[in-house]
């Protein structure tokens, strides 16, 4: 018999399949004040954070989508968004290190506010809001780049 039972060769009995278990994640936001519509909690992210994230996502979408030429062509003929608004991060805010520092400061502020009030739900709510913003922004930036590519294709 081999020393490691996983390496048994020619075993007569089939291996037992793994047991899969599902679960639904639950965010407990009880005790927090509801927003204006009395359905959701209102969370507002700073315009500086939104702009920095938006610029970085635009830059990465154009760079890793290999569509720099399409964006540059649209900027030169004036028919589409300029290279500044689509594909190139604005000076200072689009750098990866600056964005990491900005997001780290945001999460640190959320954590300090949650600790100060004694409600860890504030931190969870803030992190959820950041994730929700990132998901929405990824879809928006992808749609903008895709629309620019379609417009360039029509021009050909």
XYZ file of N, CA and C in Angstrom:
468
model
N 0.842 -1.178 0.000
C 0.000 0.000 0.000
C 0.887 1.240 0.000
N 0.565 2.201 -0.862
C 1.368 3.425 -0.897
C 1.222 4.215 0.408
N 2.229 5.015 0.671
C 2.228 5.801 1.898
C 1.180 6.910 1.853
N 0.930 7.457 0.674
C -0.066 8.517 0.525
C -1.302 7.899 -0.105
N -2.425 7.863 0.602
C -3.600 7.166 0.084
C -4.180 7.812 -1.174
N -3.865 9.047 -1.459
C -4.387 9.701 -2.660
C -3.783 9.067 -3.908
N -2.575 8.589 -3.795
C -1.858 8.067 -4.954
C -2.119 6.591 -5.204
N -3.177 6.034 -4.670
C -3.509 4.638 -4.923
C -3.825 4.468 -6.397
N -3.199 3.514 -6.981
C -3.474 3.231 -8.389
C -4.320 1.978 -8.482
N -5.275 2.001 -9.371
C -6.084 0.830 -9.608
C -7.031 0.498 -8.475
N -7.564 1.492 -7.822
C -8.502 1.255 -6.726
C -9.803 0.705 -7.287
N -10.348 -0.291 -6.626
C -11.567 -0.938 -7.095
C -12.802 -0.091 -6.789
N -12.779 0.642 -5.718
C -13.946 1.436 -5.353
C -13.799 2.878 -5.840
N -14.880 3.436 -6.409
C -14.791 4.831 -6.887
C -14.715 5.794 -5.698
N -14.024 6.908 -5.894
C -13.916 7.873 -4.793
C -15.269 8.518 -4.496
N -15.469 8.859 -3.255
C -16.713 9.495 -2.838
C -16.710 10.957 -3.316
N -17.789 11.396 -3.966
C -17.804 12.791 -4.456
C -17.851 13.772 -3.290
N -17.296 14.945 -3.489
C -17.313 15.941 -2.404
C -18.735 16.431 -2.143
N -18.994 16.794 -0.922
C -20.303 17.321 -0.565
C -20.275 18.839 -0.741
N -21.179 19.337 -1.548
C -21.269 20.768 -1.787
C -22.414 21.341 -0.956
N -22.138 22.443 -0.322
C -23.132 23.085 0.524
C -23.272 24.528 0.056
N -24.493 24.998 -0.062
C -24.698 26.386 -0.468
C -25.126 27.216 0.735
N -24.917 28.498 0.608
C -25.349 29.420 1.644
C -25.615 30.771 0.994
N -26.368 31.595 1.669
C -26.653 32.939 1.216
C -26.011 33.911 2.195
N -25.147 34.788 1.695
C -24.536 35.752 2.613
C -25.590 36.752 3.104
N -25.473 37.142 4.342
C -26.424 38.069 4.939
C -25.654 39.238 5.535
N -26.050 40.443 5.175
C -25.466 41.645 5.757
C -26.464 42.203 6.761
N -26.066 42.272 7.984
C -26.949 42.787 9.021
C -26.732 44.285 9.158
N -27.723 45.051 8.758
C -27.639 46.510 8.847
C -28.706 47.045 9.806
N -29.150 46.200 10.711
C -30.166 46.614 11.672
C -29.604 47.709 12.571
N -30.452 48.659 12.884
C -30.030 49.732 13.776
C -29.521 50.959 13.050
N -29.229 50.853 11.760
C -28.785 52.013 10.995
C -30.002 52.734 10.440
N -29.898 54.039 10.352
C -31.010 54.849 9.864
C -31.187 54.644 8.367
N -32.431 54.458 7.947
C -32.720 54.301 6.529
C -32.608 55.643 5.822
N -32.476 55.568 4.505
C -32.318 56.767 3.700
C -33.630 57.474 3.429
N -33.624 58.334 2.442
C -34.771 59.164 2.103
C -35.976 58.315 1.712
N -35.739 57.241 0.961
C -36.861 56.434 0.467
C -37.357 55.400 1.475
N -36.752 55.353 2.650
C -37.126 54.404 3.712
C -37.012 52.942 3.286
N -36.249 52.671 2.243
C -36.008 51.308 1.791
C -34.543 50.933 1.880
N -33.679 51.893 1.566
C -32.245 51.634 1.510
C -31.499 52.594 2.441
N -30.254 52.254 2.676
C -29.384 53.130 3.459
C -28.637 54.025 2.485
N -28.606 55.317 2.746
C -27.923 56.258 1.857
C -26.435 56.286 2.178
N -25.625 56.106 1.148
C -24.178 56.195 1.282
C -23.687 57.064 0.133
N -22.935 58.096 0.437
C -22.399 58.984 -0.586
C -20.878 58.894 -0.551
N -20.310 58.588 -1.697
C -18.856 58.559 -1.807
C -18.375 59.922 -2.270
N -17.207 60.295 -1.844
C -16.635 61.591 -2.188
C -16.440 61.708 -3.705
N -16.687 62.893 -4.279
C -16.444 63.086 -5.719
C -14.985 62.832 -6.104
N -14.072 63.106 -5.181
C -12.651 62.864 -5.453
C -12.390 61.365 -5.627
N -12.971 60.551 -4.763
C -12.812 59.098 -4.852
C -13.458 58.587 -6.136
N -14.665 59.065 -6.417
C -15.378 58.621 -7.628
C -14.589 58.954 -8.883
N -14.044 60.171 -8.950
C -13.287 60.593 -10.136
C -12.013 59.757 -10.290
N -11.312 59.522 -9.189
C -10.065 58.752 -9.254
C -10.335 57.322 -9.709
N -11.369 56.705 -9.160
C -11.710 55.331 -9.540
C -12.152 55.287 -10.995
N -12.977 56.253 -11.400
C -13.469 56.306 -12.777
C -12.300 56.443 -13.766
N -11.368 57.336 -13.464
C -10.213 57.523 -14.356
C -9.369 56.259 -14.457
N -9.151 55.612 -13.326
C -8.323 54.402 -13.334
C -8.998 53.281 -14.110
N -10.295 53.117 -13.918
C -11.014 52.054 -14.635
C -11.018 52.341 -16.135
N -11.207 53.612 -16.525
C -11.146 53.972 -17.940
C -9.793 53.618 -18.526
N -8.757 53.997 -17.819
C -7.401 53.741 -18.299
C -7.142 52.245 -18.457
N -7.519 51.455 -17.460
C -7.265 50.017 -17.521
C -8.119 49.327 -18.577
N -9.357 49.784 -18.768
C -10.224 49.197 -19.786
C -9.653 49.417 -21.171
N -9.187 50.621 -21.434
C -8.609 50.930 -22.746
C -7.283 50.198 -22.928
N -6.469 50.189 -21.889
C -5.142 49.568 -21.994
C -5.242 48.063 -22.225
N -6.003 47.364 -21.382
C -6.064 45.914 -21.490
C -7.069 45.436 -22.527
N -7.878 46.337 -23.049
C -8.755 46.011 -24.164
C -8.073 46.217 -25.504
N -6.843 46.722 -25.463
C -6.048 47.002 -26.673
C -6.806 47.892 -27.651
N -7.415 48.954 -27.149
C -8.157 49.875 -28.009
C -7.620 51.302 -27.894
N -6.338 51.452 -27.574
C -5.750 52.787 -27.482
C -5.844 53.529 -28.808
N -5.650 52.800 -29.919
C -5.701 53.429 -31.238
C -7.104 53.937 -31.548
N -8.115 53.182 -31.163
C -9.496 53.595 -31.413
C -9.812 54.858 -30.629
N -9.387 54.913 -29.379
C -9.636 56.081 -28.545
C -8.856 57.278 -29.069
N -7.615 57.043 -29.484
C -6.802 58.134 -30.024
C -7.395 58.661 -31.321
N -7.928 57.779 -32.172
C -8.551 58.209 -33.416
C -9.804 59.024 -33.136
N -10.582 58.619 -32.158
C -11.782 59.363 -31.794
C -11.451 60.726 -31.220
N -10.336 60.819 -30.506
C -9.940 62.096 -29.922
C -9.404 63.040 -30.991
N -8.732 62.488 -32.014
C -8.137 63.351 -33.037
C -9.162 63.901 -34.009
N -10.213 63.115 -34.334
C -11.205 63.623 -35.275
C -12.320 64.410 -34.584
N -12.341 64.415 -33.271
C -13.308 65.219 -32.538
C -14.692 64.623 -32.473
N -14.875 63.416 -32.984
C -16.210 62.827 -33.005
C -16.568 62.117 -31.710
N -15.594 61.788 -30.917
C -15.865 61.028 -29.701
C -15.256 61.693 -28.500
N -15.257 60.992 -27.403
C -14.659 61.526 -26.189
C -13.170 61.758 -26.376
N -12.669 62.760 -25.726
C -11.242 63.048 -25.859
C -10.427 61.976 -25.175
N -9.150 61.959 -25.472
C -8.265 60.973 -24.850
C -8.191 61.196 -23.347
N -8.419 62.443 -22.921
C -8.380 62.710 -21.484
C -9.568 62.076 -20.776
N -10.745 62.133 -21.404
C -11.930 61.617 -20.740
C -12.114 60.136 -20.939
N -11.417 59.535 -21.881
C -11.578 58.108 -22.090
C -10.224 57.487 -22.377
N -9.680 56.809 -21.400
C -8.484 56.031 -21.652
C -7.242 56.504 -20.961
N -7.127 57.785 -20.679
C -5.931 58.252 -19.988
C -6.348 58.852 -18.662
N -5.738 58.421 -17.592
C -6.098 58.987 -16.304
C -5.639 60.434 -16.208
N -6.397 61.242 -15.492
C -5.994 62.623 -15.305
C -4.768 62.664 -14.417
N -4.042 63.743 -14.473
C -2.775 63.819 -13.769
C -2.986 63.691 -12.268
N -2.222 62.801 -11.674
C -2.234 62.657 -10.227
C -3.251 61.665 -9.697
N -4.486 61.680 -10.192
C -5.514 60.833 -9.586
C -5.533 59.436 -10.171
N -4.990 59.237 -11.371
C -5.088 57.934 -11.999
C -3.959 56.996 -11.664
N -2.954 57.466 -10.989
C -1.834 56.592 -10.663
C -2.302 55.524 -9.693
N -1.802 54.333 -9.922
C -2.226 53.188 -9.127
C -1.934 53.388 -7.646
N -0.773 53.914 -7.317
C -0.415 54.108 -5.914
C -1.323 55.137 -5.257
N -1.652 56.214 -5.988
C -2.545 57.230 -5.437
C -3.933 56.663 -5.184
N -4.414 55.849 -6.112
C -5.733 55.257 -5.953
C -5.745 54.292 -4.766
N -4.687 53.501 -4.633
C -4.609 52.577 -3.496
C -4.620 53.349 -2.182
N -3.869 54.439 -2.133
C -3.806 55.249 -0.915
C -5.162 55.889 -0.625
N -5.831 56.372 -1.664
C -7.141 56.983 -1.502
C -8.161 55.978 -0.970
N -8.168 54.771 -1.539
C -9.085 53.735 -1.065
C -8.726 53.257 0.344
N -7.431 53.190 0.635
C -7.011 52.814 1.989
C -7.470 53.860 2.997
N -7.346 55.147 2.644
C -7.802 56.211 3.534
C -9.316 56.154 3.731
N -10.040 55.848 2.652
C -11.494 55.734 2.745
C -11.887 54.607 3.696
N -11.264 53.447 3.536
C -11.588 52.314 4.406
C -11.164 52.573 5.855
N -10.057 53.279 6.027
C -9.614 53.622 7.377
C -10.610 54.569 8.044
N -11.110 55.532 7.268
C -12.105 56.474 7.787
C -13.396 55.741 8.162
N -13.813 54.810 7.299
C -15.009 54.015 7.603
C -14.826 53.221 8.896
N -13.680 52.600 9.028
C -13.418 51.793 10.213
C -13.375 52.655 11.474
N -12.737 53.826 11.388
C -12.682 54.721 12.551
C -14.067 55.215 12.941
N -14.902 55.531 11.944
C -16.262 55.987 12.240
C -17.072 54.862 12.886
N -16.892 53.643 12.371
C -17.617 52.505 12.938
C -17.168 52.236 14.370
N -15.877 52.320 14.624
C -15.380 52.098 15.984
C -15.836 53.211 16.918
N -15.808 54.449 16.422
C -16.211 55.590 17.248
C -17.659 55.512 17.686
N -18.521 55.042 16.819
C -19.937 54.928 17.153
C -20.284 53.567 17.762
N -19.346 52.649 17.720
C -19.602 51.323 18.272
C -20.540 50.494 17.411
N -20.581 50.763 16.127
C -21.452 50.029 15.213
C -20.634 49.510 14.030
N -20.218 48.257 14.073
C -19.436 47.708 12.964
C -20.217 47.643 11.661
N -21.537 47.797 11.746
C -22.356 47.765 10.527
C -22.024 48.930 9.593
N -21.544 50.036 10.157
C -21.190 51.195 9.333
C -20.044 50.830 8.401
N -19.076 50.101 8.917
C -17.951 49.665 8.089
C -18.419 48.727 6.985
N -19.296 47.794 7.320
C -19.826 46.850 6.331
C -20.607 47.599 5.257
N -21.418 48.561 5.678
C -22.210 49.343 4.728
C -21.302 50.145 3.799
N -20.260 50.744 4.329
C -19.332 51.512 3.504
C -18.588 50.645 2.507
N -18.126 49.502 2.948
C -17.420 48.597 2.042
C -18.352 48.078 0.954
N -19.596 47.811 1.318
C -20.579 47.369 0.331
C -20.846 48.467 -0.693
N -20.901 49.710 -0.239
C -21.118 50.836 -1.154
C -19.958 50.981 -2.129
N -18.734 50.787 -1.656
C -17.567 50.873 -2.545
C -17.619 49.761 -3.587
N -17.946 48.554 -3.176
C -18.035 47.438 -4.117
C -19.138 47.685 -5.137
N -20.265 48.193 -4.672
C -21.374 48.487 -5.579
C -20.968 49.558 -6.593
N -20.258 50.589 -6.145
C -19.794 51.629 -7.062
C -18.812 51.064 -8.081
N -17.887 50.222 -7.634
C -16.911 49.621 -8.548
C -17.599 48.761 -9.602
N -18.566 47.967 -9.202
C -19.288 47.123 -10.165
C -20.028 47.972 -11.196
N -20.708 49.009 -10.742
C -21.451 49.873 -11.660
C -20.505 50.613 -12.597
N -19.399 51.079 -12.056
C -18.443 51.845 -12.867
C -17.757 50.966 -13.900
N -17.453 49.730 -13.546
C -16.868 48.803 -14.515
C -17.803 48.603 -15.703
N -19.077 48.412 -15.425
C -20.045 48.249 -16.512
C -20.158 49.512 -17.354
N -20.199 50.680 -16.722
C -20.323 51.935 -17.457
C -19.114 52.189 -18.350
N -17.920 51.976 -17.820
C -16.715 52.246 -18.610
C -16.586 51.263 -19.764
N -16.935 50.022 -19.527
C -16.897 49.030 -20.597
C -17.883 49.418 -21.698
N -19.072 49.865 -21.306
C -20.076 50.277 -22.292
C -19.594 51.482 -23.101
N -18.915 52.430 -22.462
C -18.388 53.597 -23.182
C -17.337 53.188 -24.206
N -16.420 52.329 -23.800
C -15.377 51.882 -24.724
C -15.991 51.077 -25.860
N -16.939 50.229 -25.556
C -17.609 49.436 -26.584
C -18.358 50.330 -27.567
N -19.025 51.361 -27.075
C -19.745 52.295 -27.951
C -18.775 53.052 -28.856
N -17.633 53.424 -28.306
C -16.614 54.135 -29.107
C -16.093 53.207 -30.203
N -15.886 51.933 -29.886
C -15.426 50.965 -30.891
C -16.485 50.765 -31.984
N -17.744 50.712 -31.596
C -18.817 50.581 -32.583
C -18.902 51.791 -33.484
N -18.745 52.984 -32.910
C -18.794 54.204 -33.724
C -17.626 54.228 -34.711
N -16.451 53.789 -34.282
C -15.296 53.751 -35.177
C -15.509 52.728 -36.272
N -16.102 51.601 -35.929
C -16.402 50.573 -36.929
C -17.402 51.079 -37.971
N -18.401 51.839 -37.538
C -19.369 52.410 -38.479
C -18.696 53.408 -39.423
N -17.734 54.146 -38.883
C -17.033 55.134 -39.708
C -16.222 54.467 -40.824
N -15.759 53.250 -40.595
C -15.017 52.534 -41.624
C -15.966 52.020 -42.670
